[in-house]
mmCIF file of C-alpha atoms and ligand atoms in Angstrom:
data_model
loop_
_atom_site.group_PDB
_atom_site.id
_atom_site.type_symbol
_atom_site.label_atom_id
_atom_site.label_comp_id
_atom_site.label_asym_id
_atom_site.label_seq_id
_atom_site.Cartn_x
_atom_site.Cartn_y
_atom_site.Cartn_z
ATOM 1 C CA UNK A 73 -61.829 -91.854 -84.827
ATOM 2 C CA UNK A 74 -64.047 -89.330 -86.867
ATOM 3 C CA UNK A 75 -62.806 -86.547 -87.825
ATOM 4 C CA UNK A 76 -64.952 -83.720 -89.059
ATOM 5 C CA UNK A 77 -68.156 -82.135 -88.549
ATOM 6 C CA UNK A 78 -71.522 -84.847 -88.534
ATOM 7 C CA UNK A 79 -74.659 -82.396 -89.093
ATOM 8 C CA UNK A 80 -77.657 -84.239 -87.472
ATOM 9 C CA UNK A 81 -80.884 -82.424 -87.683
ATOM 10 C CA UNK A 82 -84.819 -83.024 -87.461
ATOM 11 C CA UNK A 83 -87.629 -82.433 -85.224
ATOM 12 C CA UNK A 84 -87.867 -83.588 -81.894
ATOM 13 C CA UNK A 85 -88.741 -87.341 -81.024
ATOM 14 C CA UNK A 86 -86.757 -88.875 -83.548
ATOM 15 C CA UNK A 87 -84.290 -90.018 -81.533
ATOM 16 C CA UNK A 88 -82.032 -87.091 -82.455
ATOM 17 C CA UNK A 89 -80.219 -86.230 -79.012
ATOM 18 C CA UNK A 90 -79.942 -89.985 -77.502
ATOM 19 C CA UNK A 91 -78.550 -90.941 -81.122
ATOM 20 C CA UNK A 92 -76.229 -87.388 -81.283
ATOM 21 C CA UNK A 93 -74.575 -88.197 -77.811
ATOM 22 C CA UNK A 94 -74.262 -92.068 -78.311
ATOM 23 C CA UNK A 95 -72.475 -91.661 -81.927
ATOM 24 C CA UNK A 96 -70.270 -88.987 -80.381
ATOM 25 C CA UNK A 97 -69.004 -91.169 -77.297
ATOM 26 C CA UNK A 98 -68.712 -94.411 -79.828
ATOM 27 C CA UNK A 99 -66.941 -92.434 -82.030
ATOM 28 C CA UNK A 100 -64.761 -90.953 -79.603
ATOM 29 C CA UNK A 101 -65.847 -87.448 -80.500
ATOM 30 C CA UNK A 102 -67.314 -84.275 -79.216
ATOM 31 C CA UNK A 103 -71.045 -83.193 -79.008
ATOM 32 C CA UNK A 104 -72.750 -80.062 -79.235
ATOM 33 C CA UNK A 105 -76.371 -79.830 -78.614
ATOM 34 C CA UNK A 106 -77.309 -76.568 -80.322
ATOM 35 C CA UNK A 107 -81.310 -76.907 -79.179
ATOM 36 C CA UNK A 108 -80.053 -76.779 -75.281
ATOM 37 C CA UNK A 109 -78.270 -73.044 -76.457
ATOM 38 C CA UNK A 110 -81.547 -72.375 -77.699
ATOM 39 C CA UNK A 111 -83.494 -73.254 -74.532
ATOM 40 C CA UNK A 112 -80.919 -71.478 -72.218
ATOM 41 C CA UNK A 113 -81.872 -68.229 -73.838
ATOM 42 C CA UNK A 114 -85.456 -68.964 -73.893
ATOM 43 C CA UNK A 115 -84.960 -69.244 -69.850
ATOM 44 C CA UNK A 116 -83.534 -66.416 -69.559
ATOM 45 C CA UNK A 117 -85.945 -64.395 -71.904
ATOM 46 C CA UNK A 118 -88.829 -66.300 -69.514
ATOM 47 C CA UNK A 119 -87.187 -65.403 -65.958
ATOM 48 C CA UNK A 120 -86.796 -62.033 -66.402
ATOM 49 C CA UNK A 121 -89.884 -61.101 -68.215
ATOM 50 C CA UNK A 122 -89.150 -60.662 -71.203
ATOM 51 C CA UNK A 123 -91.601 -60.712 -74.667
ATOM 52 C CA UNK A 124 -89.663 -63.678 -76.484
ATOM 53 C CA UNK A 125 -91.231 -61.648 -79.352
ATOM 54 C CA UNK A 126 -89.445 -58.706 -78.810
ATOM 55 C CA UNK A 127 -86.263 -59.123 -80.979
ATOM 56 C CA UNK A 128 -83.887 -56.466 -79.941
ATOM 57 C CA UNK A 129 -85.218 -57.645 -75.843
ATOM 58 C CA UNK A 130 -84.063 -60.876 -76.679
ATOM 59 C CA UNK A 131 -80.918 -60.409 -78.371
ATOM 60 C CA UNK A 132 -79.692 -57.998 -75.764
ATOM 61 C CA UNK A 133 -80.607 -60.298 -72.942
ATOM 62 C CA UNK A 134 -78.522 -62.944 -74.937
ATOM 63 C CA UNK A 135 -75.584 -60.683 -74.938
ATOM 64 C CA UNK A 136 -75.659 -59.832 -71.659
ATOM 65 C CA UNK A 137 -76.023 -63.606 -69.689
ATOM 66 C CA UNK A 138 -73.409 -66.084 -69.732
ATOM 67 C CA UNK A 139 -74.051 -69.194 -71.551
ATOM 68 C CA UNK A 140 -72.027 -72.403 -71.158
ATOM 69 C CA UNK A 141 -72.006 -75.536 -73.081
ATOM 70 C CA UNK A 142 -70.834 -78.700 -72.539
ATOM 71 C CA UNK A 143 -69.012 -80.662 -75.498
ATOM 72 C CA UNK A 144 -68.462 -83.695 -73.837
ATOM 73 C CA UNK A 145 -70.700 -86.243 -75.104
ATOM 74 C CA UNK A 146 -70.415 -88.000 -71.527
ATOM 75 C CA UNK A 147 -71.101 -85.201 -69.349
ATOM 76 C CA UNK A 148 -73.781 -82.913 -71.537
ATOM 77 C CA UNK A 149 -74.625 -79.615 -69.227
ATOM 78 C CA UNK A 150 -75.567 -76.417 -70.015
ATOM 79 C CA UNK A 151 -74.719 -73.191 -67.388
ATOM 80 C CA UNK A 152 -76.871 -70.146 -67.233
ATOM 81 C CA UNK A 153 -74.713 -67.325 -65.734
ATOM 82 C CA UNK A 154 -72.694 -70.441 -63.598
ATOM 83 C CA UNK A 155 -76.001 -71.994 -62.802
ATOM 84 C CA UNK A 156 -76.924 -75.685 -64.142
ATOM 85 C CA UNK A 157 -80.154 -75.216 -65.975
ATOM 86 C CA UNK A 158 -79.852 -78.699 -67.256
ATOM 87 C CA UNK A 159 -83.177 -79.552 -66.245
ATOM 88 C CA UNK A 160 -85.128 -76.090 -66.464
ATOM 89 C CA UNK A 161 -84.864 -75.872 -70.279
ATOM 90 C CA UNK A 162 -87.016 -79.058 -70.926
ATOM 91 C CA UNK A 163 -89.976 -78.324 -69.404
ATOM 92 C CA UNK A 164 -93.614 -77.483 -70.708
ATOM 93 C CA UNK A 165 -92.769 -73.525 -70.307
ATOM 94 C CA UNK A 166 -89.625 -73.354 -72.291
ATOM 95 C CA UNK A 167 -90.905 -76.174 -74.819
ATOM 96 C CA UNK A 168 -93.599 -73.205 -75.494
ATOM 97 C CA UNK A 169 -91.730 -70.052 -75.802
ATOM 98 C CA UNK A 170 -88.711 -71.756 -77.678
ATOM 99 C CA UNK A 171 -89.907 -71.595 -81.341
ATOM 100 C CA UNK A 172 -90.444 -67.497 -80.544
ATOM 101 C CA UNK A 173 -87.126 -67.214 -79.431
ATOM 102 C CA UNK A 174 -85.466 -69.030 -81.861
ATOM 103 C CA UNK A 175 -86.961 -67.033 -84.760
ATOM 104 C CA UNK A 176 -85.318 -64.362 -83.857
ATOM 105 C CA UNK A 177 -82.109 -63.964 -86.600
ATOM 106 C CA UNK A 178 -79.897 -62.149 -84.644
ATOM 107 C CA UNK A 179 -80.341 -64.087 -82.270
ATOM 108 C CA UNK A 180 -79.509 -67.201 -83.865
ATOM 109 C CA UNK A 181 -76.387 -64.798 -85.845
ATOM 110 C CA UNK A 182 -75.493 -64.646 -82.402
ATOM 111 C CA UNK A 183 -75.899 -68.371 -81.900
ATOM 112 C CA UNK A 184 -74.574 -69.587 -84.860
ATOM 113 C CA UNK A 185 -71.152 -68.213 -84.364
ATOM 114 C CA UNK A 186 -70.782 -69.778 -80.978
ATOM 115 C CA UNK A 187 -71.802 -73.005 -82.256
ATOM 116 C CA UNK A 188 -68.816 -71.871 -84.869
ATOM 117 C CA UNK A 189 -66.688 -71.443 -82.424
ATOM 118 C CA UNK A 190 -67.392 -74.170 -80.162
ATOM 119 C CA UNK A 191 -67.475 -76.819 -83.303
ATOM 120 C CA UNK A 192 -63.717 -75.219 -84.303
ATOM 121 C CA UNK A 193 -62.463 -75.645 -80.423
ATOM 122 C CA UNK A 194 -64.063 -78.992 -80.247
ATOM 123 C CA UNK A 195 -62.276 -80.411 -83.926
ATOM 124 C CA UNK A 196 -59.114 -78.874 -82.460
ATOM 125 C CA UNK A 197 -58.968 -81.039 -79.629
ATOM 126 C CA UNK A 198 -59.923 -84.055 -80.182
ATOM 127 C CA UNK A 199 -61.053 -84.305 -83.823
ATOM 128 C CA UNK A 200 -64.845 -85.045 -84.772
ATOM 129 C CA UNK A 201 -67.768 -83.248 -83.408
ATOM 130 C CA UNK A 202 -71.490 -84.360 -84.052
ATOM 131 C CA UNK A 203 -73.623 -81.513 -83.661
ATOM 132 C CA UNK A 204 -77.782 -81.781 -82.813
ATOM 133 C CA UNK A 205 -79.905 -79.199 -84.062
ATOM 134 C CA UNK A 206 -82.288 -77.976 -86.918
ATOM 135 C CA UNK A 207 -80.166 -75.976 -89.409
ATOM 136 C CA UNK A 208 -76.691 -77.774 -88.765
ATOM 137 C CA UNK A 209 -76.477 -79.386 -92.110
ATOM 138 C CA UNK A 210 -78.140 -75.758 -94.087
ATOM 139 C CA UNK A 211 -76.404 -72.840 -92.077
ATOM 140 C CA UNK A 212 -74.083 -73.902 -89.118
ATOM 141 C CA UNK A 213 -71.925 -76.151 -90.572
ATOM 142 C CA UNK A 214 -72.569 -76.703 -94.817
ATOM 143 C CA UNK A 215 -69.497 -77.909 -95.773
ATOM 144 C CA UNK A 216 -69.676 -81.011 -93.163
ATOM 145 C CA UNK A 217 -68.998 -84.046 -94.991
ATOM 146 C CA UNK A 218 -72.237 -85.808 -93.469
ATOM 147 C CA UNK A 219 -74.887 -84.972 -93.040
ATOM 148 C CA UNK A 220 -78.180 -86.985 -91.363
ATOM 149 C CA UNK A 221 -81.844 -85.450 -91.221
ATOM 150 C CA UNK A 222 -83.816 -87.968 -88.685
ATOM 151 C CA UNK A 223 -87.929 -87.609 -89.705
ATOM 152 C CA UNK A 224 -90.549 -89.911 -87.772
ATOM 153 C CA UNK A 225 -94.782 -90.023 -87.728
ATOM 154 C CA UNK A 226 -95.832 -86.765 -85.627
ATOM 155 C CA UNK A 227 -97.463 -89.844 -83.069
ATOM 156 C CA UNK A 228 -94.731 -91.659 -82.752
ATOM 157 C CA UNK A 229 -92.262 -88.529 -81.970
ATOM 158 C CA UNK A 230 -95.310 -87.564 -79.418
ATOM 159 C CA UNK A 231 -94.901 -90.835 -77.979
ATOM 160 C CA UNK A 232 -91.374 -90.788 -77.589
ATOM 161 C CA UNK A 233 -91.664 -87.052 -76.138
ATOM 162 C CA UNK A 234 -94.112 -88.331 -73.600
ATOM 163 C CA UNK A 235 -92.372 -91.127 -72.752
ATOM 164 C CA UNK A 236 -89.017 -88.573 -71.885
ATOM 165 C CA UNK A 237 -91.212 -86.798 -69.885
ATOM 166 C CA UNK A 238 -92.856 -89.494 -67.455
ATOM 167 C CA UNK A 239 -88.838 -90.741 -67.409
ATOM 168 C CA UNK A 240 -88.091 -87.432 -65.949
ATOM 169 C CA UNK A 241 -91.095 -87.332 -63.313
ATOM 170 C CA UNK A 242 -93.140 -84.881 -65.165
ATOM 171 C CA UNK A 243 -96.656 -85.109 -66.234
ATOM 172 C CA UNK A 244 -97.302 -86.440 -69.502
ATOM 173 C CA UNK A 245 -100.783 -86.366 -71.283
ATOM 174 C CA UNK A 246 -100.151 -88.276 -74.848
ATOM 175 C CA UNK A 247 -102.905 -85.597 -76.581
ATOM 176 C CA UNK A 248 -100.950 -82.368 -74.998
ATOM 177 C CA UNK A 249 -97.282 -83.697 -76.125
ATOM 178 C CA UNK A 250 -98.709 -84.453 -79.475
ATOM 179 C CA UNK A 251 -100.300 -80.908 -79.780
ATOM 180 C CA UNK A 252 -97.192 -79.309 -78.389
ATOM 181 C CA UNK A 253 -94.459 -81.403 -80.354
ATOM 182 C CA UNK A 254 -96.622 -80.212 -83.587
ATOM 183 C CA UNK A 255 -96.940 -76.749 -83.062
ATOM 184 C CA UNK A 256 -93.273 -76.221 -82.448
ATOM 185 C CA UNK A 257 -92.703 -78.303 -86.122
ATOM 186 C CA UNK A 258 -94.798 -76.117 -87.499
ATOM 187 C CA UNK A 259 -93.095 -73.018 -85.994
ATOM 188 C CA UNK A 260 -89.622 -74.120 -86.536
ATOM 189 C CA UNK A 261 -90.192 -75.216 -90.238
ATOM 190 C CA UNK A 262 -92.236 -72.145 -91.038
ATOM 191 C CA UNK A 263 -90.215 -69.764 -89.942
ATOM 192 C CA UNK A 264 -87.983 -66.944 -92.456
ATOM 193 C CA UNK A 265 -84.675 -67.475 -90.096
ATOM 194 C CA UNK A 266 -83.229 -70.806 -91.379
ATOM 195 C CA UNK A 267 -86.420 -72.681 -91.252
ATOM 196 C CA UNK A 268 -85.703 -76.343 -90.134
ATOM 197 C CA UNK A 269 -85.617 -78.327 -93.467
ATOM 198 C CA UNK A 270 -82.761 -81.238 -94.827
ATOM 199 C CA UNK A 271 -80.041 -79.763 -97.023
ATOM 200 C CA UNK A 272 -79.968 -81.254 -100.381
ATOM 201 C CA UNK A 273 -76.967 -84.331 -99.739
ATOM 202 C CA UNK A 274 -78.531 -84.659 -96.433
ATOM 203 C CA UNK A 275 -79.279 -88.697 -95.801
ATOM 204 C CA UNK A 276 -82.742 -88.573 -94.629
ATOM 205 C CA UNK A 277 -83.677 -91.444 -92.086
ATOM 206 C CA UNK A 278 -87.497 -91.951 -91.108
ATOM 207 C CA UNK A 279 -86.769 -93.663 -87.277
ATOM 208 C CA UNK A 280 -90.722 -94.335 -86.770
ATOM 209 C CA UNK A 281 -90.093 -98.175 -87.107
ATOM 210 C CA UNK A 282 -86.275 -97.950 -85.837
ATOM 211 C CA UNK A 283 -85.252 -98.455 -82.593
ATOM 212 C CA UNK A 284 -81.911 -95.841 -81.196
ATOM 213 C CA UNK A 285 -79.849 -99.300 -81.280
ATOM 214 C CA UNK A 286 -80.643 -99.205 -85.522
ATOM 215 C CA UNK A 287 -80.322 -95.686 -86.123
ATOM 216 C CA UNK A 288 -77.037 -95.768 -83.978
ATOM 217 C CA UNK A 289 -75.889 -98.861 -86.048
ATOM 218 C CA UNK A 290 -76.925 -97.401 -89.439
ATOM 219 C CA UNK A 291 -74.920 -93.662 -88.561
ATOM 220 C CA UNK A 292 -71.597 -95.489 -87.265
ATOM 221 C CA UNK A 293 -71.582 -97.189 -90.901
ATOM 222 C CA UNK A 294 -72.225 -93.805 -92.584
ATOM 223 C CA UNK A 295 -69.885 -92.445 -90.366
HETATM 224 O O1 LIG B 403 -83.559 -79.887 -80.129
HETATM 225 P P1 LIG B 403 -84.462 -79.196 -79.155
HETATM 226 O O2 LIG B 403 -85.841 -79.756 -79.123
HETATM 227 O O3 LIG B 403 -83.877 -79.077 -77.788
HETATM 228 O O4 LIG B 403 -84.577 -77.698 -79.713
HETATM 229 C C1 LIG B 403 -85.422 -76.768 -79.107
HETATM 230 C C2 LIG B 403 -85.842 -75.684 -80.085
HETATM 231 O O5 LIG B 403 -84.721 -74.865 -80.413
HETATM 232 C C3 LIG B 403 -86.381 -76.153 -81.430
HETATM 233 O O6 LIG B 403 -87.768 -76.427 -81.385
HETATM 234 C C4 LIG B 403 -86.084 -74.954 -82.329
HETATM 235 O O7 LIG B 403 -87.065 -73.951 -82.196
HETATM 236 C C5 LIG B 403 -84.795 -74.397 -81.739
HETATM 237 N N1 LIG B 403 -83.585 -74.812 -82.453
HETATM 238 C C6 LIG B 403 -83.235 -74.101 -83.576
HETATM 239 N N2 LIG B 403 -82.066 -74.377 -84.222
HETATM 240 C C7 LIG B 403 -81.247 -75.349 -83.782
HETATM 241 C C8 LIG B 403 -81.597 -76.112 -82.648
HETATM 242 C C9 LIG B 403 -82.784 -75.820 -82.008
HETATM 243 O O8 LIG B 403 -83.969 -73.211 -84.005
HETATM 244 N N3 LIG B 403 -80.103 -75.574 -84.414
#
């Protein structure tokens, strides 16, 4: 069984999440999907009106809902105040508003020691964690002894993106994903608040010409 912290980061449509969850159950460990902690606050910030530019609004909303996280890499959920929001943080609106919200560094302060927290609770009980996010391998957890960054073509993670999205009955226009998908890249990579980016002994995987099946294969080895 793994034991220890696996940092996976990258941008979206490389396979990141399906790989995270599928390495986790394999390996028998737990699995924290950091972006969904992200995208519950982003709700929140977007239901009750808030400017997901207006730091102090958003951190004090944070502080003030309940957020709850699943680490079970069979049953992922996230819970806004009690309610499963498990399908309202992956939609167009909250894809839009996310790279705002997540800019914010208190916020993420605020973040980042839950994920902390949660990663500590999670190695207590039953060993390894693999944790999905952006700045797992730079901020969250530094010292974890591996660490993967997943890249892929900006079409191909569009396509893969899309292809999520007609799987879970919405609306997909390939041009729109593609536009969307970039803009948060750019966002999230040019951002001052632990700007998505590999750490230096990160393994760097470009998954454009991999299917999940090799990725998963080539992380259980590493692993
Ligand atoms: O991984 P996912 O696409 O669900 O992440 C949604 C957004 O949350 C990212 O585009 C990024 O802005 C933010 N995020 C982050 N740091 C993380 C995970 C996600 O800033 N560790």
């Amino acid at each position: 069984a793994l034991r220890g912290v696996v940092a996976l980061d990258g941008p979206s449509g490389t396979g990141k999440t399906t790989v995270a969850r599928k390495l986790a159950a394999e390996l028998g460990a737990g699995y924290l999907d950091t972006g969904a902690m992200y995208r519950v606050v982003t709700l929140a910030v977007l239901d009750a009106g808030v400017d997901p530019h207006d730091a102090d609004a958003v951190v004090a909303l944070a502080r003030s809902v309940r957020l709850d996280v699943s680490t079970d890499p069979a049953s992922p959920g996230v819970r806004l105040d009690g309610t499963d929001v498990g399908e309202a943080i992956r939609t167009p609106r909250v894809d839009a508003a996310v790279s705002a919200v997540s800019a914010v560094s208190d916020l993420r302060d605020l973040l980042v020691q839950r994920q902390r927290a949660l990663i500590e609770e999670t190695a207590r009980d039953g060993g390894g964690v693999v944790v999905d996010g952006r700045d797992i391998g730079t901020v969250v957890a530094p010292d974890a002894p591996l660490k993967v960054f997943l890249t892929a073509s900006p079409e191909v993670r569009a396509a893969r993106r899309g292809a999520q999205d007609t799987a879970a009955g919405r609306e997909a226009d390939q041009a729109t994903v593609l536009a969307s998908v970039q803009r948060r890249d750019r966002l999230d990579s040019g951002r001052a608040a632990s700007p998505l980016r590999p750490a230096e002994d990160a393994v760097e995987f470009d998954t454009s010409e991999l299917s999940i099946d090799q990725v998963l294969a080539a992380l259980t080895e590493l692993a």
